[in-house]
Amino acid sequence: MLDVREWLRDVRVLDGGLASELEYLGADINGPLWSAHVLEQTPEKIVAVHRAYIEAGAEIIETASYQVSRMGYAEVGLGACWADGALLRSVALAKEAARFYPKRRVLVAASLGPYGAALHNGAEYHGKYDCTFGDLVEFHRQRINVLASAPPEESADLLAFETLPSLAEAEAIGEALARHPELAVWFSFTCPDAIHVAHGELLRQCATAVSAFPQTVAVGVNCTHPTLIESLIGELRDASDKPVIVYPNSGEGWDAERRCWTGASDPQDFGDAARRWFGAGAQIIGGCCRTRPAHISAVAASAG
């Protein structure tokens, strides 16, 4: 079995945005399941995106499962078995893509979005959910149990809990993980400024808390503006001795009224910023919303 902690010591490059890249390939990601719709409709596009990122230099690829949950699938009339199957299928597609590169070791991380992602109303960017702590534990436990039950040859190498808005949700995940000490996971938070997570807690407080879980192999920040990343790396390093992983957005902005992206993102500028982030102490760098293979290629070049 792959020793994730050992292998992570040499990993530098994560992949980039999945949903936006699927859009560029013509996939329809409208609807409550977002990129998970593509799992059901055109899975070959997911394999194509994974391959594009591996060719760009990614050493870790994330599965197309951010929006997959029993709660989310129930909303569109699909049962628990369907949701669980989608989780496992997303891992299989990532592994299929990695097999095209037998001379490279590519880590597969199961992407697991927060409770707010299943609400598909932007709640992951404030974390003020109308639910109990127990609801959060159960939401995450369902997906953890499915992924943990997969046979080794079909399982993800680690679980990526990402775009987390609050300390409470991170603690709920820790409780849900308690029965699976064998798993390797990372926790990544979304931040509106240089010191806080979206719900308002200090990032360093969150990083300290999740670093205490035996399954934690890295802590980080994602779905955050790139101008904040350097300061946030400092917060993470002050709070924890775990490897730091950062994968910010492209820097473009979303105009909710006109429903379009504004501004521009230059991959070379992103790569130059990645060089500074490596220098500040990040070990693994990738991209989130609106980043593309060209951005990851620039990150790989900056990693040396």
XYZ file of C-alpha atoms in Angstrom, residues 82-250:
169
model
C -26.556 6.086 -6.819
C -24.649 8.727 -4.829
C -22.315 6.157 -3.300
C -21.662 4.671 -6.723
C -20.817 8.115 -8.103
C -18.175 8.583 -5.413
C -16.485 5.324 -6.338
C -16.866 6.016 -10.058
C -15.093 9.355 -9.678
C -12.103 7.550 -8.152
C -12.127 4.959 -10.923
C -12.041 7.681 -13.591
C -9.072 9.401 -11.956
C -7.220 6.105 -11.719
C -8.050 5.397 -15.362
C -6.463 8.711 -16.348
C -3.365 8.024 -14.253
C -2.839 4.655 -15.928
C -2.051 6.449 -19.180
C 1.214 7.536 -17.498
C 2.767 4.319 -16.149
C 6.173 5.932 -15.634
C 4.750 8.580 -13.327
C 3.338 8.146 -9.854
C 0.136 10.190 -9.665
C -1.717 10.486 -6.372
C -5.530 10.404 -6.479
C -7.300 12.578 -3.913
C -11.052 12.151 -3.400
C -12.507 15.666 -3.499
C -15.097 16.182 -0.737
C -16.863 19.514 -0.569
C -18.469 20.982 2.555
C -22.088 20.681 3.630
C -22.761 24.042 2.015
C -21.810 22.712 -1.406
C -24.722 20.265 -1.258
C -27.042 23.190 -0.547
C -25.815 24.804 -3.800
C -26.690 28.277 -2.526
C -23.218 29.614 -1.768
C -23.406 28.655 1.916
C -19.870 27.257 1.814
C -18.668 30.853 1.606
C -20.126 31.806 4.988
C -20.741 28.496 6.793
C -23.931 29.659 8.511
C -25.862 26.430 8.058
C -29.330 25.679 9.376
C -28.347 22.275 10.763
C -26.944 20.650 13.878
C -23.402 19.517 14.550
C -24.716 15.958 14.366
C -26.084 16.655 10.892
C -22.611 17.728 9.783
C -21.024 14.608 11.255
C -23.507 12.335 9.497
C -23.188 14.173 6.155
C -19.446 13.605 6.107
C -19.544 10.148 7.695
C -21.671 8.778 4.848
C -19.079 9.680 2.216
C -16.102 8.683 4.363
C -17.583 5.231 4.968
C -18.141 4.652 1.243
C -14.598 5.620 0.296
C -13.054 3.729 3.230
C -14.893 0.544 2.243
C -13.417 0.390 -1.275
C -10.831 -2.357 -1.863
C -7.241 -1.042 -2.006
C -6.961 -1.301 -5.783
C -10.104 0.824 -6.188
C -9.583 3.331 -3.390
C -8.377 6.934 -3.438
C -4.923 7.535 -2.004
C -6.256 10.216 0.315
C -9.358 12.301 1.011
C -9.392 16.051 0.351
C -11.868 17.972 2.523
C -11.907 21.348 0.837
C -13.501 24.792 0.758
C -14.270 24.366 4.444
C -15.764 27.562 5.888
C -15.651 26.923 9.624
C -13.961 25.311 12.569
C -17.214 23.531 13.489
C -17.396 21.726 10.158
C -13.754 20.696 10.405
C -14.379 19.327 13.889
C -17.421 17.433 12.608
C -15.248 15.830 9.940
C -12.742 14.863 12.616
C -15.504 13.099 14.530
C -16.711 11.373 11.366
C -13.169 10.160 10.687
C -12.694 8.657 14.142
C -13.518 5.093 13.046
C -10.976 5.232 10.232
C -7.529 5.990 11.643
C -5.976 4.316 8.589
C -7.109 7.069 6.216
C -4.928 9.945 5.014
C -6.680 13.308 4.582
C -6.041 16.968 4.037
C -8.144 19.878 5.254
C -8.361 23.029 3.157
C -10.254 26.165 4.184
C -11.682 29.081 2.218
C -10.704 32.540 3.441
C -12.088 36.040 2.760
C -9.059 37.847 4.182
C -5.488 37.200 5.308
C -6.239 35.635 8.711
C -9.826 34.332 8.924
C -11.833 31.482 7.449
C -15.216 32.295 5.902
C -17.250 31.771 9.080
C -14.972 34.111 11.037
C -12.624 31.859 13.023
C -8.890 32.391 12.760
C -7.271 30.168 10.159
C -4.486 29.313 12.577
C -7.065 28.116 15.122
C -8.590 25.819 12.485
C -5.182 24.557 11.344
C -4.152 23.733 14.911
C -7.390 21.825 15.501
C -7.262 19.652 12.375
C -3.552 18.958 12.735
C -4.379 17.030 15.896
C -6.366 14.427 13.955
C -4.242 11.328 13.292
C -5.427 11.159 9.675
C -4.240 14.662 8.738
C -1.335 14.732 6.280
C -1.591 18.385 5.147
C -3.477 21.596 5.892
C -4.236 24.397 3.514
C -6.341 26.990 1.773
C -8.330 26.835 -1.457
C -11.014 28.790 -3.335
C -9.398 32.008 -2.108
C -8.050 35.058 -3.930
C -4.377 34.646 -4.864
C -3.392 37.981 -3.310
C -4.161 36.554 0.147
C -2.190 33.342 -0.178
C 1.239 34.456 0.981
C -0.103 35.788 4.298
C -2.262 32.715 4.791
C 0.745 30.449 4.308
C 2.349 32.239 7.232
C -0.734 31.636 9.366
C -0.698 27.933 8.520
C 3.007 27.536 9.221
C 2.691 29.284 12.584
C -0.152 26.971 13.598
C 1.018 23.564 12.418
C 4.006 21.518 11.328
C 1.945 19.727 8.654
C 2.791 20.272 4.982
C 1.026 23.356 3.616
C -1.145 23.003 0.507
C -2.600 26.015 -1.316
C -4.768 26.126 -4.417
C -6.290 29.556 -4.945
C -8.720 30.743 -7.574
C -7.424 32.332 -10.764
